[in-house]
Short mmCIF file of C-alpha atoms and ligand atoms in Angstrom, two decimals:
data_model
loop_
_atom_site.label_atom_id
_atom_site.label_comp_id
_atom_site.label_asym_id
_atom_site.label_seq_id
_atom_site.Cartn_x
_atom_site.Cartn_y
_atom_site.Cartn_z
CA MET F 9 79.04 120.89 107.87
CA THR F 10 80.63 118.96 111.22
CA ASN F 11 83.31 116.86 111.68
CA ALA F 12 82.33 112.75 112.56
CA THR F 13 85.38 112.23 115.18
CA THR F 14 83.33 109.77 116.88
CA GLN F 15 85.55 108.22 119.06
CA LEU F 16 86.36 103.82 118.71
CA SER F 17 83.56 102.21 120.26
CA GLU F 18 85.04 100.14 123.36
CA ASP F 19 83.68 96.90 122.31
CA THR F 20 85.15 96.51 119.83
CA CYS F 21 87.33 99.14 118.73
CA LEU F 22 85.12 98.98 115.97
CA HIS F 23 84.63 102.47 114.27
CA ALA F 24 79.98 102.76 113.99
CA ALA F 25 80.88 103.18 110.00
CA GLU F 26 83.64 100.30 109.95
CA ARG F 27 80.00 98.61 109.98
CA LEU F 28 76.86 100.59 108.36
CA ASP F 29 75.97 98.06 105.78
CA ARG F 30 76.78 99.17 102.02
CA ASP F 31 73.98 101.13 101.70
CA ALA F 32 73.72 103.46 104.56
CA LEU F 33 77.73 103.74 103.91
CA GLU F 34 76.87 104.90 100.15
CA ALA F 35 74.46 107.61 101.74
CA LEU F 36 75.91 109.21 104.35
CA GLN F 37 78.45 109.31 100.70
CA LEU F 38 76.61 110.98 98.94
CA GLU F 39 75.77 113.46 102.05
CA ARG F 40 79.88 114.23 101.97
CA LEU F 41 79.68 114.60 98.54
CA GLN F 42 77.48 116.95 98.60
CA TRP F 43 79.14 119.61 101.48
CA THR F 44 82.12 119.19 99.76
CA VAL F 45 81.96 119.59 96.21
CA ARG F 46 79.82 122.71 97.33
CA HIS F 47 82.86 123.92 99.71
CA ALA F 48 85.30 123.67 97.26
CA TYR F 49 82.63 125.67 94.84
CA GLU F 50 82.77 127.84 97.05
CA ASN F 51 86.37 128.72 98.32
CA VAL F 52 88.41 127.71 95.92
CA SER F 53 88.27 129.64 92.84
CA LEU F 54 90.34 127.41 90.86
CA TYR F 55 87.05 124.83 91.64
CA ARG F 56 85.32 127.23 90.38
CA GLU F 57 86.48 128.14 87.81
CA LYS F 58 87.56 123.99 86.62
CA PHE F 59 83.50 123.57 86.77
CA ASP F 60 82.30 126.51 85.70
CA ALA F 61 84.44 126.20 82.42
CA VAL F 62 82.89 122.61 81.81
CA GLY F 63 79.49 123.63 83.18
CA VAL F 64 78.88 121.66 86.48
CA HIS F 65 76.82 123.30 89.88
CA PRO F 66 76.94 121.75 93.19
CA ASP F 67 73.65 121.11 92.58
CA ASP F 68 74.50 118.91 90.19
CA ILE F 69 75.32 116.07 92.49
CA LYS F 70 71.82 113.97 93.08
CA THR F 71 73.78 110.48 93.02
CA LEU F 72 77.59 109.18 93.73
CA ALA F 73 77.45 108.79 90.26
CA ASP F 74 77.30 112.06 89.78
CA VAL F 75 80.81 112.85 90.66
CA GLN F 76 81.74 111.87 87.08
CA LYS F 77 80.62 114.94 86.16
CA LEU F 78 83.13 116.82 87.86
CA PRO F 79 86.70 117.67 86.65
CA PHE F 80 89.79 115.96 88.28
CA THR F 81 91.89 117.26 89.99
CA THR F 82 96.27 117.04 89.19
CA LYS F 83 98.70 117.40 90.27
CA GLU F 84 99.82 120.32 88.29
CA ASP F 85 96.49 121.83 89.68
CA LEU F 86 98.38 121.62 93.25
CA ARG F 87 102.02 122.86 92.06
CA LEU F 88 100.10 126.06 89.92
CA SER F 89 98.02 126.89 93.11
CA TYR F 90 101.72 127.10 95.42
CA PRO F 91 101.71 127.44 98.06
CA PHE F 92 98.01 128.28 99.87
CA GLY F 93 95.74 128.77 96.76
CA MET F 94 93.62 125.84 97.13
CA PHE F 95 92.79 126.08 100.30
CA ALA F 96 89.87 126.19 101.23
CA VAL F 97 89.44 128.01 104.95
CA PRO F 98 90.55 131.44 106.52
CA ARG F 99 93.91 131.05 106.48
CA GLU F 100 93.90 131.07 110.60
CA ASP F 101 91.68 127.66 110.59
CA VAL F 102 94.84 126.20 108.86
CA ARG F 103 96.59 125.08 112.05
CA ARG F 104 99.09 122.60 110.13
CA ILE F 105 100.50 122.48 107.19
CA HIS F 106 102.16 119.81 105.26
CA ALA F 107 103.98 119.45 101.97
CA SER F 108 105.47 116.36 99.59
CA SER F 109 109.24 117.06 99.13
CA GLY F 110 108.40 116.76 95.01
CA THR F 111 111.19 115.37 92.75
CA THR F 112 110.95 118.04 90.16
CA GLY F 113 109.75 122.23 90.69
CA ARG F 114 107.53 123.22 93.69
CA PRO F 115 106.25 121.16 96.56
CA THR F 116 103.09 120.35 97.16
CA VAL F 117 101.42 122.13 100.14
CA VAL F 118 98.53 120.37 101.69
CA GLY F 119 97.21 122.18 104.83
CA TYR F 120 94.74 121.04 107.86
CA THR F 121 92.37 122.89 110.18
CA GLN F 122 91.35 121.33 113.93
CA GLY F 123 87.96 118.86 113.10
CA ASP F 124 90.67 117.42 109.36
CA LEU F 125 94.15 116.63 112.04
CA ASP F 126 91.06 114.81 114.84
CA ASN F 127 89.35 112.89 112.05
CA TRP F 128 93.22 112.03 110.63
CA ALA F 129 94.23 110.68 114.48
CA ASP F 130 90.65 108.92 114.19
CA LEU F 131 91.73 107.29 111.05
CA ILE F 132 95.45 106.26 111.52
CA ALA F 133 93.60 104.46 115.12
CA ARG F 134 91.66 102.77 113.16
CA SER F 135 93.78 101.16 110.44
CA LEU F 136 96.56 100.29 113.27
CA TYR F 137 93.73 98.66 115.42
CA ALA F 138 92.98 96.26 111.69
CA SER F 139 96.55 96.67 111.60
CA GLY F 140 96.60 93.50 115.13
CA VAL F 141 97.86 97.47 116.85
CA ARG F 142 96.52 97.37 120.68
CA PRO F 143 96.09 99.54 122.55
CA GLY F 144 98.17 99.68 125.62
CA TRP F 145 100.93 98.68 122.90
CA ARG F 146 104.72 100.93 122.95
CA VAL F 147 104.56 101.63 119.12
CA HIS F 148 107.90 103.02 117.14
CA ASN F 149 107.52 105.70 114.60
CA ALA F 150 110.05 105.56 112.35
CA TYR F 151 108.13 107.61 110.25
CA GLY F 152 109.80 110.84 109.19
CA TYR F 153 108.75 113.60 110.91
CA GLY F 154 108.75 116.42 109.61
CA LEU F 155 107.09 117.97 106.19
CA PHE F 156 106.41 114.67 105.40
CA THR F 157 102.71 113.31 106.49
CA GLY F 158 104.02 109.67 107.84
CA GLY F 159 105.81 110.92 110.99
CA LEU F 160 103.04 113.35 112.60
CA GLY F 161 100.53 111.88 111.00
CA ALA F 162 100.82 107.79 111.96
CA HIS F 163 101.80 109.51 115.75
CA ALA F 164 99.01 111.38 116.40
CA GLY F 165 96.88 108.17 115.83
CA ILE F 166 98.81 105.79 117.84
CA GLU F 167 98.20 108.33 121.07
CA ARG F 168 94.33 108.72 119.86
CA LEU F 169 93.97 104.65 119.57
CA GLY F 170 95.82 104.97 123.81
CA CYS F 171 98.94 103.34 122.74
CA THR F 172 102.78 104.15 123.72
CA VAL F 173 104.86 106.34 120.26
CA ILE F 174 108.09 106.23 120.23
CA PRO F 175 108.57 109.34 118.09
CA MET F 176 112.11 107.92 116.78
CA SER F 177 111.36 109.63 112.99
CA GLY F 178 113.54 108.39 110.15
CA GLY F 179 116.80 107.80 109.70
CA GLN F 180 120.55 107.10 112.89
CA THR F 181 119.70 103.59 112.14
CA GLU F 182 122.35 102.10 114.47
CA LYS F 183 120.01 104.30 117.08
CA GLN F 184 116.99 101.95 115.72
CA VAL F 185 118.08 98.55 116.92
CA GLN F 186 119.41 100.03 119.84
CA LEU F 187 116.46 101.57 120.72
CA ILE F 188 113.76 98.17 119.31
CA THR F 189 115.95 96.56 121.72
CA ASP F 190 115.95 98.88 124.96
CA PHE F 191 112.26 99.34 124.28
CA GLU F 192 110.90 97.16 123.02
CA PRO F 193 107.94 98.13 120.96
CA ASP F 194 105.99 95.87 120.09
CA ALA F 195 104.93 97.48 116.43
CA ILE F 196 107.19 99.21 114.77
CA LEU F 197 105.39 101.86 111.37
CA CYS F 198 107.97 102.17 108.16
CA THR F 199 108.63 102.04 104.69
CA PRO F 200 109.19 97.86 103.99
CA SER F 201 112.32 99.07 102.56
CA TYR F 202 113.59 100.80 105.23
CA LEU F 203 112.16 98.33 107.83
CA LEU F 204 115.05 96.20 106.02
CA THR F 205 117.85 98.41 106.09
CA ILE F 206 116.80 97.56 110.01
CA ALA F 207 117.01 94.16 109.69
CA ASP F 208 120.50 94.50 107.79
CA ALA F 209 121.29 96.32 110.86
CA PHE F 210 120.04 94.09 113.49
CA GLU F 211 122.02 91.57 111.81
CA ALA F 212 125.27 93.51 111.89
CA ALA F 213 125.34 94.42 115.49
CA GLY F 214 124.97 91.13 115.58
CA LEU F 215 121.51 90.28 117.03
CA ASP F 216 118.57 88.42 115.45
CA PRO F 217 116.23 90.52 113.75
CA ARG F 218 113.82 87.57 115.42
CA ALA F 219 114.22 87.69 118.59
CA THR F 220 113.22 91.14 118.50
CA SER F 221 109.46 92.26 120.70
CA LEU F 222 108.38 93.53 117.75
CA LYS F 223 105.07 92.16 116.80
CA VAL F 224 103.22 94.01 114.21
CA ALA F 225 104.70 96.43 111.20
CA VAL F 226 102.29 98.90 109.31
CA CYS F 227 104.07 99.61 106.57
CA GLY F 228 103.81 101.38 102.90
CA ALA F 229 104.41 105.07 101.92
CA GLU F 230 106.51 103.18 98.75
CA PRO F 231 105.30 100.02 95.93
CA TRP F 232 105.97 96.39 98.22
CA THR F 233 105.68 93.02 96.79
CA ASP F 234 103.84 89.95 98.82
CA ALA F 235 107.68 88.91 98.16
CA MET F 236 108.66 91.93 99.83
CA ARG F 237 106.15 90.71 102.57
CA HIS F 238 107.57 87.14 103.16
CA GLU F 239 110.70 88.40 103.44
CA LEU F 240 109.74 90.33 105.88
CA GLU F 241 108.00 88.65 107.77
CA GLU F 242 110.11 85.81 108.01
CA ARG F 243 113.71 88.26 108.66
CA LEU F 244 111.54 89.93 111.80
CA SER F 245 109.40 86.77 112.91
CA ILE F 246 106.47 89.82 112.64
CA LYS F 247 103.33 90.88 110.57
CA ALA F 248 103.76 92.73 107.78
CA VAL F 249 100.69 95.06 106.65
CA ASP F 250 100.16 97.22 104.22
CA ILE F 251 99.17 100.93 104.93
CA TYR F 252 98.68 103.54 102.33
CA GLY F 253 98.21 106.75 101.83
CA LEU F 254 99.22 110.17 100.44
CA SER F 255 99.66 113.84 101.23
CA GLU F 256 97.45 115.18 98.59
CA VAL F 257 94.28 113.74 100.12
CA MET F 258 95.33 113.46 103.66
CA GLY F 259 98.49 111.43 104.26
CA PRO F 260 99.16 107.69 106.05
CA GLY F 261 95.70 106.27 106.43
CA VAL F 262 93.11 106.65 104.05
CA GLY F 263 93.21 103.05 103.54
CA ASN F 264 95.12 99.67 105.08
CA GLU F 265 95.27 96.17 104.94
CA CYS F 266 93.21 94.21 107.88
CA VAL F 267 95.72 91.82 109.56
CA GLU F 268 93.37 88.30 109.13
CA THR F 269 93.16 89.07 105.36
CA GLN F 270 96.40 90.85 104.18
CA ASP F 271 94.48 90.89 101.27
CA GLY F 272 95.48 94.96 100.23
CA PRO F 273 94.02 97.71 101.92
CA HIS F 274 90.47 98.71 102.51
CA ILE F 275 89.89 102.46 101.46
CA TRP F 276 88.14 104.17 104.43
CA GLU F 277 85.24 104.69 102.29
CA ASP F 278 83.50 107.48 104.51
CA HIS F 279 86.54 110.30 104.25
CA PHE F 280 87.21 108.72 100.48
CA LEU F 281 85.26 107.81 98.07
CA PRO F 282 87.98 106.38 95.17
CA GLU F 283 87.32 105.55 91.65
CA ILE F 284 89.09 103.81 88.68
CA ILE F 285 89.61 105.39 85.41
CA ASP F 286 91.07 103.63 81.93
CA GLU F 287 93.71 106.04 79.74
CA ASP F 288 90.75 108.22 78.85
CA LEU F 289 90.25 109.03 81.85
CA GLN F 290 86.70 106.86 81.90
CA GLN F 291 85.43 105.33 85.18
CA VAL F 292 85.63 101.71 84.46
CA PRO F 293 84.10 99.03 86.95
CA ASP F 294 84.89 97.47 90.40
CA GLY F 295 87.70 94.91 89.97
CA GLU F 296 89.32 96.16 86.87
CA GLN F 297 92.90 97.58 86.51
CA GLY F 298 93.27 101.68 86.48
CA GLU F 299 94.45 104.86 87.54
CA LEU F 300 93.12 104.97 91.28
CA VAL F 301 91.19 108.49 91.76
CA PHE F 302 90.30 109.88 94.70
CA THR F 303 87.44 112.68 95.88
CA THR F 304 87.38 113.64 99.71
CA LEU F 305 84.82 113.23 101.82
CA THR F 306 85.17 115.30 104.89
CA LYS F 307 88.78 117.32 104.07
CA GLU F 308 87.89 120.81 104.95
CA ALA F 309 90.95 122.67 104.83
CA PHE F 310 92.37 121.11 101.39
CA PRO F 311 89.01 119.03 100.14
CA VAL F 312 90.22 117.15 96.62
CA ILE F 313 88.12 116.46 94.21
CA ARG F 314 88.65 113.76 91.69
CA TYR F 315 92.46 114.06 92.60
CA ARG F 316 94.59 111.62 90.56
CA THR F 317 97.04 109.73 91.66
CA ARG F 318 98.88 108.23 89.42
CA ASP F 319 98.64 104.70 91.41
CA LEU F 320 97.38 102.24 89.51
CA THR F 321 95.48 98.57 90.77
CA THR F 322 92.09 97.95 91.11
CA LEU F 323 89.00 98.37 93.34
CA LEU F 324 87.71 95.06 95.29
CA PRO F 325 85.25 93.61 96.82
CA GLY F 326 85.39 94.27 101.17
CA THR F 327 86.55 91.35 102.93
CA ALA F 328 87.01 91.73 106.73
CA ARG F 329 85.07 94.71 106.52
CA PRO F 330 82.72 93.89 104.40
CA SER F 331 81.48 97.32 102.79
CA MET F 332 83.87 98.90 102.38
CA ARG F 333 86.16 98.31 99.02
CA ARG F 334 90.08 96.90 98.76
CA ILE F 335 92.21 98.68 96.49
CA ALA F 336 95.02 95.10 95.37
CA LYS F 337 98.29 96.07 96.53
CA ILE F 338 99.31 98.46 94.52
CA THR F 339 101.86 97.53 91.81
CA GLY F 340 103.41 100.89 90.74
CA ARG F 341 102.48 104.44 89.22
CA ASN F 342 102.52 105.14 85.91
CA ASP F 343 104.68 108.32 85.62
CA ASP F 344 107.46 104.84 87.06
CA MET F 345 106.76 102.57 84.88
CA ILE F 346 109.80 101.63 82.06
CA ILE F 347 109.05 101.37 78.70
CA LEU F 348 111.61 99.42 77.40
CA ARG F 349 110.85 98.12 73.64
CA GLY F 350 107.77 98.41 74.12
CA VAL F 351 107.17 96.32 77.15
CA ASN F 352 105.52 97.76 80.48
CA LEU F 353 106.68 96.93 83.29
CA PHE F 354 107.34 98.02 86.75
CA PRO F 355 110.50 97.10 90.02
CA THR F 356 107.48 95.53 91.68
CA GLN F 357 108.04 93.02 89.20
CA ILE F 358 111.99 93.26 89.07
CA GLU F 359 110.94 92.64 93.07
CA GLU F 360 108.58 89.99 92.75
CA LEU F 361 111.03 88.08 90.61
CA ALA F 362 113.62 88.54 92.07
CA LEU F 363 112.55 87.46 95.55
CA GLU F 364 112.31 83.73 93.89
CA GLN F 365 116.13 83.60 93.75
CA SER F 366 116.93 82.66 97.45
CA GLU F 367 120.60 83.23 96.19
CA LEU F 368 120.13 86.53 95.85
CA SER F 369 119.64 89.86 98.09
CA THR F 370 116.89 92.24 98.49
CA HIS F 371 118.54 94.77 97.91
CA PHE F 372 118.82 95.98 94.11
CA VAL F 373 118.49 99.01 91.60
CA LEU F 374 117.29 99.73 87.72
CA GLU F 375 119.21 101.96 85.26
CA LEU F 376 117.79 102.91 82.61
CA THR F 377 121.11 103.39 79.78
CA ARG F 378 120.65 104.17 76.38
CA ASN F 379 123.10 102.22 73.44
CA GLY F 380 122.67 104.72 70.16
CA LYS F 381 118.55 104.26 69.73
CA MET F 382 117.57 101.35 72.13
CA ASP F 383 117.27 101.73 75.44
CA ALA F 384 118.79 99.26 77.56
CA LEU F 385 117.54 97.79 81.45
CA THR F 386 120.45 96.79 83.69
CA VAL F 387 119.59 94.71 87.01
CA LYS F 388 122.03 95.33 89.72
CA ILE F 389 121.43 93.03 92.77
CA GLU F 390 124.27 92.12 95.03
CA PRO F 391 124.26 88.25 96.32
CA ARG F 392 122.64 86.96 99.83
CA GLU F 393 125.74 86.90 102.75
CA GLY F 394 127.94 83.45 102.92
CA VAL F 395 126.80 82.47 99.80
CA ALA F 396 129.30 81.01 97.02
CA GLU F 397 130.04 83.10 93.96
CA THR F 398 129.44 80.45 91.92
CA ASP F 399 126.17 79.85 92.83
CA ALA F 400 125.46 83.78 92.50
CA ALA F 401 126.37 83.90 89.38
CA ALA F 402 123.86 81.11 88.04
CA ALA F 403 121.35 82.68 89.90
CA VAL F 404 121.96 85.90 88.01
CA LYS F 405 122.30 83.91 84.52
CA ALA F 406 118.77 82.40 85.88
CA LEU F 407 117.08 85.92 87.19
CA GLN F 408 117.88 87.12 83.73
CA GLN F 409 115.87 83.58 81.76
CA ARG F 410 113.17 84.51 84.29
CA ILE F 411 112.43 88.05 83.12
CA LYS F 412 113.07 87.29 79.83
CA THR F 413 110.53 85.19 80.75
CA ARG F 414 107.58 86.15 83.16
CA ILE F 415 108.10 89.63 81.94
CA GLY F 416 108.97 89.22 78.02
CA CYS F 417 112.15 91.25 77.68
CA SER F 418 115.34 91.10 77.64
CA VAL F 419 117.58 92.52 80.42
CA GLY F 420 121.04 92.43 82.04
CA VAL F 421 120.99 91.36 85.57
CA GLU F 422 124.99 92.25 86.99
CA LEU F 423 126.12 90.92 90.78
CA VAL F 424 127.69 93.71 92.39
CA PRO F 425 129.58 93.29 96.07
CA ALA F 426 127.55 92.52 99.29
CA GLU F 427 126.86 95.98 101.14
CA SER F 428 128.20 98.51 97.85
CA LEU F 429 124.23 100.02 97.18
CA GLU F 430 123.02 102.64 99.15
CA ARG F 431 120.35 101.32 101.57
CA SER F 432 116.57 102.37 101.93
CA GLN F 433 116.56 105.28 104.84
CA GLY F 434 112.57 105.66 104.12
CA LYS F 435 111.40 106.01 100.60
CA LEU F 436 113.47 103.65 98.00
CA LYS F 437 115.05 104.77 94.88
CA ARG F 438 114.86 101.93 92.84
CA LEU F 439 114.91 102.70 89.81
CA TYR F 440 118.46 105.61 88.17
CA ASP F 441 117.08 107.45 84.80
CA LEU F 442 120.77 107.44 82.59
CA ARG F 443 120.19 108.23 79.37
O1 DLL L 5 103.77 108.23 101.13
C1 DLL L 5 101.94 108.73 102.89
C2 DLL L 5 102.48 107.60 103.71
C3 DLL L 5 103.19 107.44 104.69
C4 DLL L 5 101.63 106.42 102.90
C5 DLL L 5 103.52 106.65 105.93
C6 DLL L 5 101.94 104.72 104.07
C7 DLL L 5 102.93 105.65 105.20
P1 DLL L 5 103.61 110.19 99.55
O2 DLL L 5 104.74 110.73 100.07
O3 DLL L 5 102.24 111.98 99.54
O4 DLL L 5 102.73 110.19 101.12
O5 DLL L 5 103.37 109.19 98.55
C8 DLL L 5 101.89 108.91 98.50
O6 DLL L 5 103.38 107.02 97.64
O7 DLL L 5 100.33 108.01 95.98
C9 DLL L 5 101.89 106.30 96.13
O8 DLL L 5 102.52 106.53 95.28
C10 DLL L 5 102.88 105.42 97.29
N1 DLL L 5 102.59 105.15 98.41
C11 DLL L 5 102.29 105.14 99.51
N2 DLL L 5 101.19 103.76 100.14
C12 DLL L 5 101.48 102.93 99.55
C13 DLL L 5 101.59 101.74 99.84
C14 DLL L 5 103.13 109.22 102.05
N3 DLL L 5 100.65 101.40 100.98
C15 DLL L 5 102.51 108.41 97.13
N4 DLL L 5 101.51 100.78 98.42
C16 DLL L 5 100.87 107.73 96.98
C17 DLL L 5 102.54 101.35 97.76
C18 DLL L 5 102.82 103.82 98.06
N5 DLL L 5 102.14 103.00 96.89
#
């Protein structure tokens, strides 16, 4: 199949696919789905075995709904095929490899052909344009370079859009402050938690984070709330826009929010077919919450069929790009859900409530411990700078009460000294399970 690496059109910078009507988009999706399923079946033994086991053949895919006949793919399948067992092209056609860190066990390894890299750059360019970034801008890229898809993935798309990339990578926070001050970038790309770390570092250096040249931040790679968006926009005087993606499906740029609506990432549906499934692994209608599943539609080196992301969200109708559906801001992953004495809760719910308390900072961690047979959760949180101790103590009590009434469970909330918690350098670790 030929790759559709069409350039952004000059008049509006919108890709032709962003202007297709829904019927034309679905026709394109079906054609690409049929190609992908055949490509995976013919070139990846794991897919052939899984399809044969449930008696489904590429010829059975006659409509988009037929995707439901196909078996799911999990991270475990990728681990078992470590390192290259799920690559669908000859090794000499693989131009690049990335890998996810994998907190436990082996990392998962993904590969890209030249065509895949071209599509990826196009999709990042499309994502940045949707974020409000414009050709000619200087873009400070503070996503980590290396095996992580964030840095190099974003890098190629920044260039593709016609911007100047500053390939800073993550970490070295004082240097980030210096380069943002000296190079005067228009946009920054990094995780939302790392942008907070950078804002703190500006203040620590006696500089006003609102006075930088930055206009837009394109933030993703971890769950974050609208409360956090508001915090970042206020503190840095910018627009903060949500970029979504995962290495198994491509990397950053699977979907992106539009700056004019800021209402959740549009999925770039000409390249990825999304579904939401319930706990019984059945597809649910748009608007219902569940686990997000993706089938890639154009990937050559590493096609994925019904990949279970573990991310929990809802599919919503398109707005700023009417034919492409959106996902609601991701509340969390079903593997970072805390079940506390029967109540399900996500770190993002605590984030939302903590940020309502102006005496408390955005820096907090969650510690899970076990008291005999009972699990206990403690929120350790720093006060905001300059807040009197008595006010901070009252805010802690108020937060505890709020968590009880709004989430429905009793947790401990403990004030810890300012600057005592570890700062994010990329993806933030919020939850410490000490059980
Ligand atoms: O984090 C790719 C990426 C890089 C996305 C830079 C955006 C920006 P992984 O390391 O494979 O890839 O982690 C993917 O991170 O399944 C989600 O749980 C989470 N995630 C990514 N973007 C968002 C987001 C990259 N915008 C996993 N909101 C995903 C919430 C996100 N969670």
